[in-house]
Short mmCIF file of C-alpha atoms and ligand atoms in Angstrom, two decimals:
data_model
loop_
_atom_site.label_atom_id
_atom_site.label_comp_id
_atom_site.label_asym_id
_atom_site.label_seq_id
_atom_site.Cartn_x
_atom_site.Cartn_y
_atom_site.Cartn_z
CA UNK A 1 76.40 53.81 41.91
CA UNK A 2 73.78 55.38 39.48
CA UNK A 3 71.35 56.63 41.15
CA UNK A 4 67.90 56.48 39.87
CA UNK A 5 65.84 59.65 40.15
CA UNK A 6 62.11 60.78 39.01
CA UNK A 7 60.68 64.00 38.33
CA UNK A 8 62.95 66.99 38.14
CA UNK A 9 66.47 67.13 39.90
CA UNK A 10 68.58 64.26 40.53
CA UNK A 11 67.13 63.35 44.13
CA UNK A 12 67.31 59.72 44.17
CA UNK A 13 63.68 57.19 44.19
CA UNK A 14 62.69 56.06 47.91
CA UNK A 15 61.70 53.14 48.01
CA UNK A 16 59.49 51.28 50.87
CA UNK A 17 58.93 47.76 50.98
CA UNK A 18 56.71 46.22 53.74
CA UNK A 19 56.55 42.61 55.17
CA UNK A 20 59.53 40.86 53.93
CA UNK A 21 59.84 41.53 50.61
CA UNK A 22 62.14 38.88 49.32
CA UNK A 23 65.65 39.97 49.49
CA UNK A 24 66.34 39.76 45.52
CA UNK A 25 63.65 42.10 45.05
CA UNK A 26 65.40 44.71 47.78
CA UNK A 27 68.95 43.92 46.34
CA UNK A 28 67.02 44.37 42.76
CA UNK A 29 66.11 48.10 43.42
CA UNK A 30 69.51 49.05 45.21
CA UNK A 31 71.21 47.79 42.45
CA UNK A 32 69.40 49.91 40.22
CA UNK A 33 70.06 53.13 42.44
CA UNK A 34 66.69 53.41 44.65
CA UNK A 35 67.06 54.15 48.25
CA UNK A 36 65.37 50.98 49.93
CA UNK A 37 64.29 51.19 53.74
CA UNK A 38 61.89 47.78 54.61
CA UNK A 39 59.94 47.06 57.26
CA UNK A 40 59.35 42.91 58.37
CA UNK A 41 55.84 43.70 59.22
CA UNK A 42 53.03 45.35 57.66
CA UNK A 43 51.60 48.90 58.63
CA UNK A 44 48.81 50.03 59.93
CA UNK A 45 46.66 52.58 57.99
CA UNK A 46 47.73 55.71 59.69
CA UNK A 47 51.29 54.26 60.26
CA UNK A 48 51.40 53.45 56.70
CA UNK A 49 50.34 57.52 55.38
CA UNK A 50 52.68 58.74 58.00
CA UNK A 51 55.40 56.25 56.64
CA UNK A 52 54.95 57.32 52.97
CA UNK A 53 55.90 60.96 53.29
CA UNK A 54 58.73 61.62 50.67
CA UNK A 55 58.30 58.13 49.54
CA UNK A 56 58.32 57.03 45.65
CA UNK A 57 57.79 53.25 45.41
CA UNK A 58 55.46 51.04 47.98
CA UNK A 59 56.50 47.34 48.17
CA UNK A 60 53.60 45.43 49.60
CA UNK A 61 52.58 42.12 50.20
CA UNK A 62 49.07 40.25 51.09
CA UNK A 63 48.49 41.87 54.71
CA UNK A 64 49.16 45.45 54.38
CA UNK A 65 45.89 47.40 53.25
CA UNK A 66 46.46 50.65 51.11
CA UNK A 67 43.18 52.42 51.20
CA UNK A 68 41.84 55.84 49.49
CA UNK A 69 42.58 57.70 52.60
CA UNK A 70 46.57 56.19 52.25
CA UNK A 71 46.63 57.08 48.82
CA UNK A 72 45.21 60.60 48.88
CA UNK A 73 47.64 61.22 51.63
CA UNK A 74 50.77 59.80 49.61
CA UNK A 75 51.41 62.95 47.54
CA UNK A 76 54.67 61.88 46.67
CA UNK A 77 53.74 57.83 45.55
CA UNK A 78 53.87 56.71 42.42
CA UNK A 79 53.64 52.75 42.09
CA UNK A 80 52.87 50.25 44.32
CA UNK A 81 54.47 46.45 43.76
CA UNK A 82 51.95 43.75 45.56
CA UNK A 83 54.62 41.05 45.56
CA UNK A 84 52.67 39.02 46.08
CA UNK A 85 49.57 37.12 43.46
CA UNK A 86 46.16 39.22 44.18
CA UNK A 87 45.98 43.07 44.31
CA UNK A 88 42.54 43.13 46.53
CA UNK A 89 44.40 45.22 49.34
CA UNK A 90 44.97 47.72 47.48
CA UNK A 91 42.27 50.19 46.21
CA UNK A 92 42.68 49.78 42.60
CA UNK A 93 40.01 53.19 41.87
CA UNK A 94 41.65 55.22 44.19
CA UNK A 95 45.40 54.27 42.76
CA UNK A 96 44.24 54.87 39.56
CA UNK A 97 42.85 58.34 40.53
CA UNK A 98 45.89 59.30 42.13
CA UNK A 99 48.12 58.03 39.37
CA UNK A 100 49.53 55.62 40.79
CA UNK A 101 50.36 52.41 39.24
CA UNK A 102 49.88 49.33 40.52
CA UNK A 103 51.76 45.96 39.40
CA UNK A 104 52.06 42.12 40.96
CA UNK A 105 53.00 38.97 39.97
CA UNK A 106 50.37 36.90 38.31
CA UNK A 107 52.71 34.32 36.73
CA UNK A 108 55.80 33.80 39.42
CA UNK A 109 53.75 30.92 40.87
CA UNK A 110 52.51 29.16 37.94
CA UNK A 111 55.16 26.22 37.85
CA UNK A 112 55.09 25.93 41.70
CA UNK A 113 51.32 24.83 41.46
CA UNK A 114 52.11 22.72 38.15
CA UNK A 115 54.22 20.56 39.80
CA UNK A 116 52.15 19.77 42.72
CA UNK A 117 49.51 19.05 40.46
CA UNK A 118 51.77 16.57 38.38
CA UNK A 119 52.84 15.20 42.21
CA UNK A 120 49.15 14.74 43.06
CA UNK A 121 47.99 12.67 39.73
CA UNK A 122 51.17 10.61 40.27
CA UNK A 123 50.08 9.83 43.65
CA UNK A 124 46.68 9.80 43.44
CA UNK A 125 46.98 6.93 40.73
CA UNK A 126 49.68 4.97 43.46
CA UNK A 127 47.55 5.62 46.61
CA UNK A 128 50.94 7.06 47.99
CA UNK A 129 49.56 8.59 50.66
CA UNK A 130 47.78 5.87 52.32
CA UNK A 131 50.48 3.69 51.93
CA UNK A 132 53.10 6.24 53.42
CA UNK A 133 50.69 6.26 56.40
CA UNK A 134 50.19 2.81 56.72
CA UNK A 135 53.88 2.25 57.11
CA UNK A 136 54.53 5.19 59.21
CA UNK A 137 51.75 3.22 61.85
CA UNK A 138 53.34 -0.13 61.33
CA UNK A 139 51.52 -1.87 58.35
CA UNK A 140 52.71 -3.81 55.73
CA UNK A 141 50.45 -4.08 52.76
CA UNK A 142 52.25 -5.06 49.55
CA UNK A 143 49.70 -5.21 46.44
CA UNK A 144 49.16 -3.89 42.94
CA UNK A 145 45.20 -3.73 43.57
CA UNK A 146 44.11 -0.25 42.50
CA UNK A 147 47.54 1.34 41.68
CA UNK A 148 47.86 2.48 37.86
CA UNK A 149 50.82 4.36 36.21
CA UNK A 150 49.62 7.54 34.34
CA UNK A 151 51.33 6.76 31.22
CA UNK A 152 48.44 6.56 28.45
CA UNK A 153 45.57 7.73 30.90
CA UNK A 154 43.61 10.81 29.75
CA UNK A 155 43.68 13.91 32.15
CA UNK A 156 40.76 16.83 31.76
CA UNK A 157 42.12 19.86 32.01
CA UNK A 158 39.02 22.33 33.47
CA UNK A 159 40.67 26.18 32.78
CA UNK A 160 43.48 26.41 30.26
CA UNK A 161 44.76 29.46 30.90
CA UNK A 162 48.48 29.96 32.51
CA UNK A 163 48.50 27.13 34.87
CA UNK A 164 45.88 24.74 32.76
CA UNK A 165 47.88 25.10 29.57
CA UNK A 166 50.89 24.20 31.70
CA UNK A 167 50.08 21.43 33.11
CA UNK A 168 48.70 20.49 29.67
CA UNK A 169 52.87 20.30 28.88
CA UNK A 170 53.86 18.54 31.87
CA UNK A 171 51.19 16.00 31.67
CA UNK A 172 52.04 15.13 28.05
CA UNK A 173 55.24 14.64 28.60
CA UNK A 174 54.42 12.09 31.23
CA UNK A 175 52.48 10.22 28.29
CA UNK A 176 49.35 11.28 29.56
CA UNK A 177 46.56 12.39 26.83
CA UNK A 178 44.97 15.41 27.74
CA UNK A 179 41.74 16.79 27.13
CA UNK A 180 40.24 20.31 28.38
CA UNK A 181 37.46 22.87 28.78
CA UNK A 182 37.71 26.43 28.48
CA UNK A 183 35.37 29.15 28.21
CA UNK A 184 37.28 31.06 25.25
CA UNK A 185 39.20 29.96 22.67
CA UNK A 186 42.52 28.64 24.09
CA UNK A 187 45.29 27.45 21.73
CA UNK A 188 46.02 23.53 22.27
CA UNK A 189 49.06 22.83 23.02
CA UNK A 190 50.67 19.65 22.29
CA UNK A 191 48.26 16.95 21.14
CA UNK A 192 45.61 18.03 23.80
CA UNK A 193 42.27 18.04 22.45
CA UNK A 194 39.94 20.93 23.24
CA UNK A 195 36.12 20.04 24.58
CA UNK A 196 32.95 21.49 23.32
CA UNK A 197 31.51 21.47 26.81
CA UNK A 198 32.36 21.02 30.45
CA UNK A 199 29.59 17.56 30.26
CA UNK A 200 31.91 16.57 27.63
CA UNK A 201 35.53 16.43 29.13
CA UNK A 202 33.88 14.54 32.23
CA UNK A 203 32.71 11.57 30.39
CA UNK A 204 36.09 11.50 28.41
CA UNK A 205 38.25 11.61 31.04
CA UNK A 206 39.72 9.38 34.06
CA UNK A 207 41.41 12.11 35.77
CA UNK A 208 39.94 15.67 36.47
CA UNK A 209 41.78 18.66 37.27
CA UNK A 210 40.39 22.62 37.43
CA UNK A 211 42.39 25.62 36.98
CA UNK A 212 39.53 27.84 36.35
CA UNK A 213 39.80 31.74 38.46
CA UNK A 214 38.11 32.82 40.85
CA UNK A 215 35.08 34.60 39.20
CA UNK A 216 31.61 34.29 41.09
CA UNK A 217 29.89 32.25 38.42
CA UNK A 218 32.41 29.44 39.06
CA UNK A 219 30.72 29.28 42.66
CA UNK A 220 30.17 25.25 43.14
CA UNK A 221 31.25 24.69 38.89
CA UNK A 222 31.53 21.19 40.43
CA UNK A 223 28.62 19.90 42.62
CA UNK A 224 26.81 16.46 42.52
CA UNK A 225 25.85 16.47 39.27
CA UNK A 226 28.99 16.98 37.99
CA UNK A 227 30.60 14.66 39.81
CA UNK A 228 28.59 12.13 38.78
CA UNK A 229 28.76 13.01 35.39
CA UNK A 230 32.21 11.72 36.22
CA UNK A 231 33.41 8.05 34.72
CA UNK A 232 33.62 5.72 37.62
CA UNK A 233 36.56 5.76 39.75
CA UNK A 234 37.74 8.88 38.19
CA UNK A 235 40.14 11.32 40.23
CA UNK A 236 39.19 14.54 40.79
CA UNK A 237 41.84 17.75 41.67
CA UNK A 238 40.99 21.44 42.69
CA UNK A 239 44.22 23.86 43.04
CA UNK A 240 42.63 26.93 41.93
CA UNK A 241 40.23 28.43 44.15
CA UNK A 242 37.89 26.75 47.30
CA UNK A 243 34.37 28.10 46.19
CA UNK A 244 34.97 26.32 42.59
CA UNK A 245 34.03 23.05 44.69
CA UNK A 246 30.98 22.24 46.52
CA UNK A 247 33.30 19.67 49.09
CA UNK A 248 30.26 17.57 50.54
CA UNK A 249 29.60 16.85 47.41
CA UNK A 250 32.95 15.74 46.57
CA UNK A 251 32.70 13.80 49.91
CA UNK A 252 29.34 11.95 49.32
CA UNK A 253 31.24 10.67 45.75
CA UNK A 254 34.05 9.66 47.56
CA UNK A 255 32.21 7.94 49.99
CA UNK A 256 30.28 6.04 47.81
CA UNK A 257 33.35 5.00 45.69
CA UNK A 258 32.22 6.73 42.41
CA UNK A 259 35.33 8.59 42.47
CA UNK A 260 38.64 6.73 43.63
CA UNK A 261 40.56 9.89 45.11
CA UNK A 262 41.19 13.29 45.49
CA UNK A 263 43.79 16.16 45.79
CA UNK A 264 42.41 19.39 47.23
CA UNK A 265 44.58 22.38 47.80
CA UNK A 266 41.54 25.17 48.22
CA UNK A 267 39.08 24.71 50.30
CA UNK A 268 35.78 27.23 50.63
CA UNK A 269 36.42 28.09 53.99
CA UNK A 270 39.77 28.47 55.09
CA UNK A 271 41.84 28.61 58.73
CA UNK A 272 42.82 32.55 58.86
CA UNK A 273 46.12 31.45 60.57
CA UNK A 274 48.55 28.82 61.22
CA UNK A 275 47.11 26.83 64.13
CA UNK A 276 43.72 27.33 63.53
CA UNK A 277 42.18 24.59 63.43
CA UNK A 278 41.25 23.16 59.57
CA UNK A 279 37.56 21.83 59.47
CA UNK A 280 36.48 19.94 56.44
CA UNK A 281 34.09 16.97 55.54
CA UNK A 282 36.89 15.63 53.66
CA UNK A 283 39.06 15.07 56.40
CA UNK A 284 39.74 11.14 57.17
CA UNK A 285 38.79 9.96 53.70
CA UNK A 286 41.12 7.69 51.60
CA UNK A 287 42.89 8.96 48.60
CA UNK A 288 42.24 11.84 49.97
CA UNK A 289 45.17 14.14 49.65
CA UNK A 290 44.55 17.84 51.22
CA UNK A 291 47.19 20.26 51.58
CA UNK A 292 47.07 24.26 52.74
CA UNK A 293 46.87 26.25 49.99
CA UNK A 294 50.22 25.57 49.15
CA UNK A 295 49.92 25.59 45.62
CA UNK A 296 51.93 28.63 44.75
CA UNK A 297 54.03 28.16 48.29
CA UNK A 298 57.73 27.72 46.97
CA UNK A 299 60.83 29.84 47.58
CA UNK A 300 61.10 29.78 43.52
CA UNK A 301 58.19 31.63 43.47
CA UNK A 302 58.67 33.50 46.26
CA UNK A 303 62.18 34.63 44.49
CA UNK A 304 60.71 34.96 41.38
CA UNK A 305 58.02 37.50 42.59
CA UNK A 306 60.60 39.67 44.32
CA UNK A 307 62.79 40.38 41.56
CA UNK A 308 59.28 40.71 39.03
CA UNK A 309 57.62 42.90 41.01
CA UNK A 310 60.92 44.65 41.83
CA UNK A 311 61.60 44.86 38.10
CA UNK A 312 58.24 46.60 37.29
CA UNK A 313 58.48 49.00 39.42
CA UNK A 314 62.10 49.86 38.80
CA UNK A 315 61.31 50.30 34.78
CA UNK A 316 58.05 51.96 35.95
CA UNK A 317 60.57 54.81 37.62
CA UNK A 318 63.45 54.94 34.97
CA UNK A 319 61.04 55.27 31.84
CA UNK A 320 57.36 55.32 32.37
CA UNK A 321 56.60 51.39 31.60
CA UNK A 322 53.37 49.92 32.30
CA UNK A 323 53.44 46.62 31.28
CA UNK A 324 51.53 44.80 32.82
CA UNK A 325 49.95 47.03 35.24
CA UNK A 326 47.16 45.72 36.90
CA UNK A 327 45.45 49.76 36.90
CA UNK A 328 47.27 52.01 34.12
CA UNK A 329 47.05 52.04 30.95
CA UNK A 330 50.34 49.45 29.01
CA UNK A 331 52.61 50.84 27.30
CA UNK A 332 56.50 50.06 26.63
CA UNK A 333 58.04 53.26 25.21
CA UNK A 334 61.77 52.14 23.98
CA UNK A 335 64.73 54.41 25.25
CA UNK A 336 65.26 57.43 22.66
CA UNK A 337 68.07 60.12 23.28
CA UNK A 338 64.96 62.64 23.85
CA UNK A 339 63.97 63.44 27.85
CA UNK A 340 61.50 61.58 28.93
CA UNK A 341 57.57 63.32 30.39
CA UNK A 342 54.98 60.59 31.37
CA UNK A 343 51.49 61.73 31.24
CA UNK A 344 48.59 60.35 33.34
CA UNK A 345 45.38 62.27 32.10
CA UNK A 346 41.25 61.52 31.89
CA UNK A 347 40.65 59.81 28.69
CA UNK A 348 38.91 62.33 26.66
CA UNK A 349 39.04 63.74 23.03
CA UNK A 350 41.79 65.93 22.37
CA UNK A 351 44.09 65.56 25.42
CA UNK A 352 47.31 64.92 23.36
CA UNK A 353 46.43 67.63 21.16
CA UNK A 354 46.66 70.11 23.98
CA UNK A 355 50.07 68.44 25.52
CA UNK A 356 51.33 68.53 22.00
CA UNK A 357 50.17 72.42 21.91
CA UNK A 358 52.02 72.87 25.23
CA UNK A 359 55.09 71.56 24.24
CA UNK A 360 54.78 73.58 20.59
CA UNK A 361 54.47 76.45 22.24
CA UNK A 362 57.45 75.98 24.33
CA UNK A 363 59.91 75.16 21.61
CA UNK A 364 59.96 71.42 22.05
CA UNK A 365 60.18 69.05 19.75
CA UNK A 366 58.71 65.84 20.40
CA UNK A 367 61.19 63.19 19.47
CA UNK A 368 58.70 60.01 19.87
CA UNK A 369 55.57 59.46 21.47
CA UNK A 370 53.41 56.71 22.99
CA UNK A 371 50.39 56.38 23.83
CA UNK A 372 47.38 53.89 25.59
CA UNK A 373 44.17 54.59 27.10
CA UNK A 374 42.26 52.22 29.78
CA UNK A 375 38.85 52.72 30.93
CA UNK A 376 38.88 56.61 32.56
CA UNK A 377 42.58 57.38 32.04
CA UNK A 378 45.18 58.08 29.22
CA UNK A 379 48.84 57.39 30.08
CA UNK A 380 50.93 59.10 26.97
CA UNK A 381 55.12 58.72 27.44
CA UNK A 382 56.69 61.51 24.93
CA UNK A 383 60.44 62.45 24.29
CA UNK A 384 61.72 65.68 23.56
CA UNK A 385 64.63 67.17 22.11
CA UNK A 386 65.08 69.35 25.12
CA UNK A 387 66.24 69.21 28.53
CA UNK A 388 62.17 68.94 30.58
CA UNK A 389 62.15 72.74 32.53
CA UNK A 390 60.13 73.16 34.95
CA UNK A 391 57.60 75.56 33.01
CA UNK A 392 57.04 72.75 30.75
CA UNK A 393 56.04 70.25 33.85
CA UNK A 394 53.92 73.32 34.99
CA UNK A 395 52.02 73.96 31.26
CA UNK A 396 51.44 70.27 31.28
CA UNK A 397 49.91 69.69 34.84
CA UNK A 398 47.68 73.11 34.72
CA UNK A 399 46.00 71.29 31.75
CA UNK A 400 42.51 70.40 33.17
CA UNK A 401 42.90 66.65 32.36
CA UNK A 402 45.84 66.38 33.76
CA UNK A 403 46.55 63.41 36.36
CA UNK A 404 50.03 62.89 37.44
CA UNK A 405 53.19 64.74 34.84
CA UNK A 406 56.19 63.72 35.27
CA UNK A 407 59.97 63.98 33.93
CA UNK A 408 61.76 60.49 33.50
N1 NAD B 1 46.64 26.89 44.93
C1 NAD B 1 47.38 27.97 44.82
O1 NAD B 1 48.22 28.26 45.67
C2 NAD B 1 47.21 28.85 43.62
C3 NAD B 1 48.31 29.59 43.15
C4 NAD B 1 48.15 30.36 41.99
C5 NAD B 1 46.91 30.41 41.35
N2 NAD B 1 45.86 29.71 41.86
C6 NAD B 1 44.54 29.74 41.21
O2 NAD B 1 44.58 28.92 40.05
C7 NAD B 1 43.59 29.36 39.13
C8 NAD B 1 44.17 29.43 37.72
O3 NAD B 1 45.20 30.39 37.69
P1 NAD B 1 45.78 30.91 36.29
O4 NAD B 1 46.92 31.80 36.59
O5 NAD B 1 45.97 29.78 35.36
O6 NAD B 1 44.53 31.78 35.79
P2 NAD B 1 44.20 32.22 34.31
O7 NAD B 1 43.33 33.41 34.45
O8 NAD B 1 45.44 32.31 33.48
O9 NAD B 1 43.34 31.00 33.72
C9 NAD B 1 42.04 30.72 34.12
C10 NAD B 1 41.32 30.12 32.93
O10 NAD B 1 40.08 29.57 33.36
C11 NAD B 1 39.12 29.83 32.33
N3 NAD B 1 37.80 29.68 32.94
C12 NAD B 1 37.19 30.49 33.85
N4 NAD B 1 36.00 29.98 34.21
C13 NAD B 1 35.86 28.83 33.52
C14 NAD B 1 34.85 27.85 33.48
N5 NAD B 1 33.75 27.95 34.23
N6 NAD B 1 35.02 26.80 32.65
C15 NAD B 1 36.13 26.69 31.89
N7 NAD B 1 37.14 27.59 31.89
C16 NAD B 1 37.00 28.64 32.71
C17 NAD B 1 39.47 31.22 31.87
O11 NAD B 1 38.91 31.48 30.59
C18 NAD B 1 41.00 31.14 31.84
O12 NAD B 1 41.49 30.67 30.61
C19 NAD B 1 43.08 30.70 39.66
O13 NAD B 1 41.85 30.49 40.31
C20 NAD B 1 44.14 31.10 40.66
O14 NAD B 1 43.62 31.93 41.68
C21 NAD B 1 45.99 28.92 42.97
#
């Protein structure tokens, strides 16, 4: 087996991935020559320093917290994976300080919450839910009264970003014509029609659904006056995040029959753990179809985030790629036949004058070079015509800007 090795020496990449990392994502990393040890659970701050000693790669998901005391402690760390959506356990400033990179998945889950929004309209429109319910205690109510296919019914798509413009797809192909609202420019897809204004979409539309992240402006977007902006007996979705809605709101509209259903999947207070109890004035009311933050809850997605996360951090190791980094600067540097340095340095004037000057000095030629710069912090990948000596690692990190130098 190859075995893949960073910085100087062929000692191969530790690896250490924490709560349950999906077992692609392990078999991902071994396959690409990293020494893997996991752990089911998460650690514990000063389990998690001791833990990292010698260690290359952390593999994290939601629950383990990697502060700036972790970080300054894990000498040897270079990337962390979050495989999971969000990165707010980890301490983004401090990683970045350290030089470490951070990646996660933002996309793997994108399709998962498609579908159940393209479940939810379906069934909205068909009352499933209260008719499932109604059998299940015995009754037998068979009517067409208030049950619509979705064929040729407009859908307002609130946030048309990854999951927005793919629903956008979905629901076109179910005949549906869709409208939406988004803050920038977003390319329509299809034959979807983009709205001026949020006031706009909701008197176009008959069915409403919002995609929009998580930003604190979009605290209560929806409240009573947009809902009642809302054409009558409208249905009205929220997958993306609970504080986007204000619920009793939603409730009083639901209530009072303006709007003929809902699907809620986010909620702006949430049980911290399976078997807490779920308290919500939308419980009980019909049409109403709540589920528990499911959205993104598949084992697709789960899959697909071990083996993307795994992925980054594997080409992060073997060649210095960023791409989509959550902290570092992005860059992609193709494979040359040169030996690979990565350079993490402070973003000021004149830093890859002085690496270049470094490497002039000591007779190597710089085959190709790359480089990206992101808020405080340059990231420059070069290739030289030599084999990387240790002197040349040591010019390059006594430089005064220097972050984290490594050979690749
Ligand atoms: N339910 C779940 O399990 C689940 C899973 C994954 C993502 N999500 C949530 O779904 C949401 C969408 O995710 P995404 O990956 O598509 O995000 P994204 O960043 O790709 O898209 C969000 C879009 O919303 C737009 N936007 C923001 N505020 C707006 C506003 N007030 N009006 C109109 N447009 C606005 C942005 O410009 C952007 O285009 C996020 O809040 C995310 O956290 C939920």
């Amino acid at each position: 087996m190859l075995l893949a090795s960073c910085g100087l020496g062929s000692a191969p990449v530790k690896a250490l991935l924490c709560e349950n990392v999906h077992p692609e994502g392990v078999r991902l990393l071994r396959q690409r020559g990293f020494e893997v040890e996991t752990r089911d659970g998460a650690l514990g701050e000063d389990d998690l320093a001791a833990a990292l000693a010698g260690v290359d790669l952390l593999g994290i998901r939601s629950t383990t917290t990697v502060s700036r005391r972790v970080l300054e402690q894990a000498t040897s760390l270079k990337a962390i994976g979050a495989f999971c959506i969000g990165t707010n356990q980890i301490d983004l400033d401090a990683a970045t300080a350290a030089g470490v990179a951070v990646f996660n998945a933002p996309y793997s889950n994108t399709r998962s919450v498609v579908e159940l929004a393209v479940a939810e309209i379906i069934a909205l429109a068909r009352h499933l839910t209260d008719q499932t319910a109604a059998m299940h205690a015995g009754v037998w109510h068979k009517s067409a009264h208030g049950s619509h296919e979705v064929r040729g019914r407009t859908l307002g798509i609130v946030g048309y970003g990854s999951i927005g413009s793919q629903l956008s797809v979905m629901a076109e192909a179910l005949g549906m014509q869709v409208h939406y609202f988004d803050l920038v420019d977003r390319l329509a897809l299809g034959n979807a029609r983009r709205c001026g204004s949020l006031d706009e979409l909701l008197g176009a539309v008959e069915t409403v659904s919002v995609h929009v992240d998580g930003r604190p402006e979009n605290r209560r977007l929806f409240s009573d006056e947009q809902f009642a902006r809302m054409r009558p007996r409208s249905l009205f979705l929220n997958l993306s995040r609970g504080h986007v809605v204000d619920d009793a709101a939603l409730a009083r509209h639901l209530v009072s029959g303006h709007l003929a259903g809902a699907a809620l999947d986010v909620y702006p207070t949430e049980p911290k753990s399976n078997g807490e109890e779920f308290v919500s004035v939308l419980r009980g009311l019909p049409n109403v179809i709540l589920t528990p933050h499911v959205g993104g809850s598949t084992e697709e997605a789960q899959e697909d985030i071990g083996t993307f996360v795994a992925g980054k951090l594997a080409d992060f190791a073997e060649g210095g790629s960023t791409v989509l980094s959550v902290n570092l600067p992005q860059v992609a540097p193709a494979r040359t036949a040169g030996y690979r340095i990565v350079h993490l340095h402070a973003n000021v004037p004149g830093v890859l004058a002085k690496i270049n000057t470094v490497l002039a000095e000591l007779g190597a030629n710089i085959v190709a070079q790359t480089l990206a710069t992101r808020g405080h912090v340059g990231f420059a990948v070069l290739d030289i015509d030599k084999e990387v000596a240790p002197e040349v690692l040591g010019a390059l990190r006594a430089l005064p800007e220097s972050v984290r130098v490594e050979a690749r």
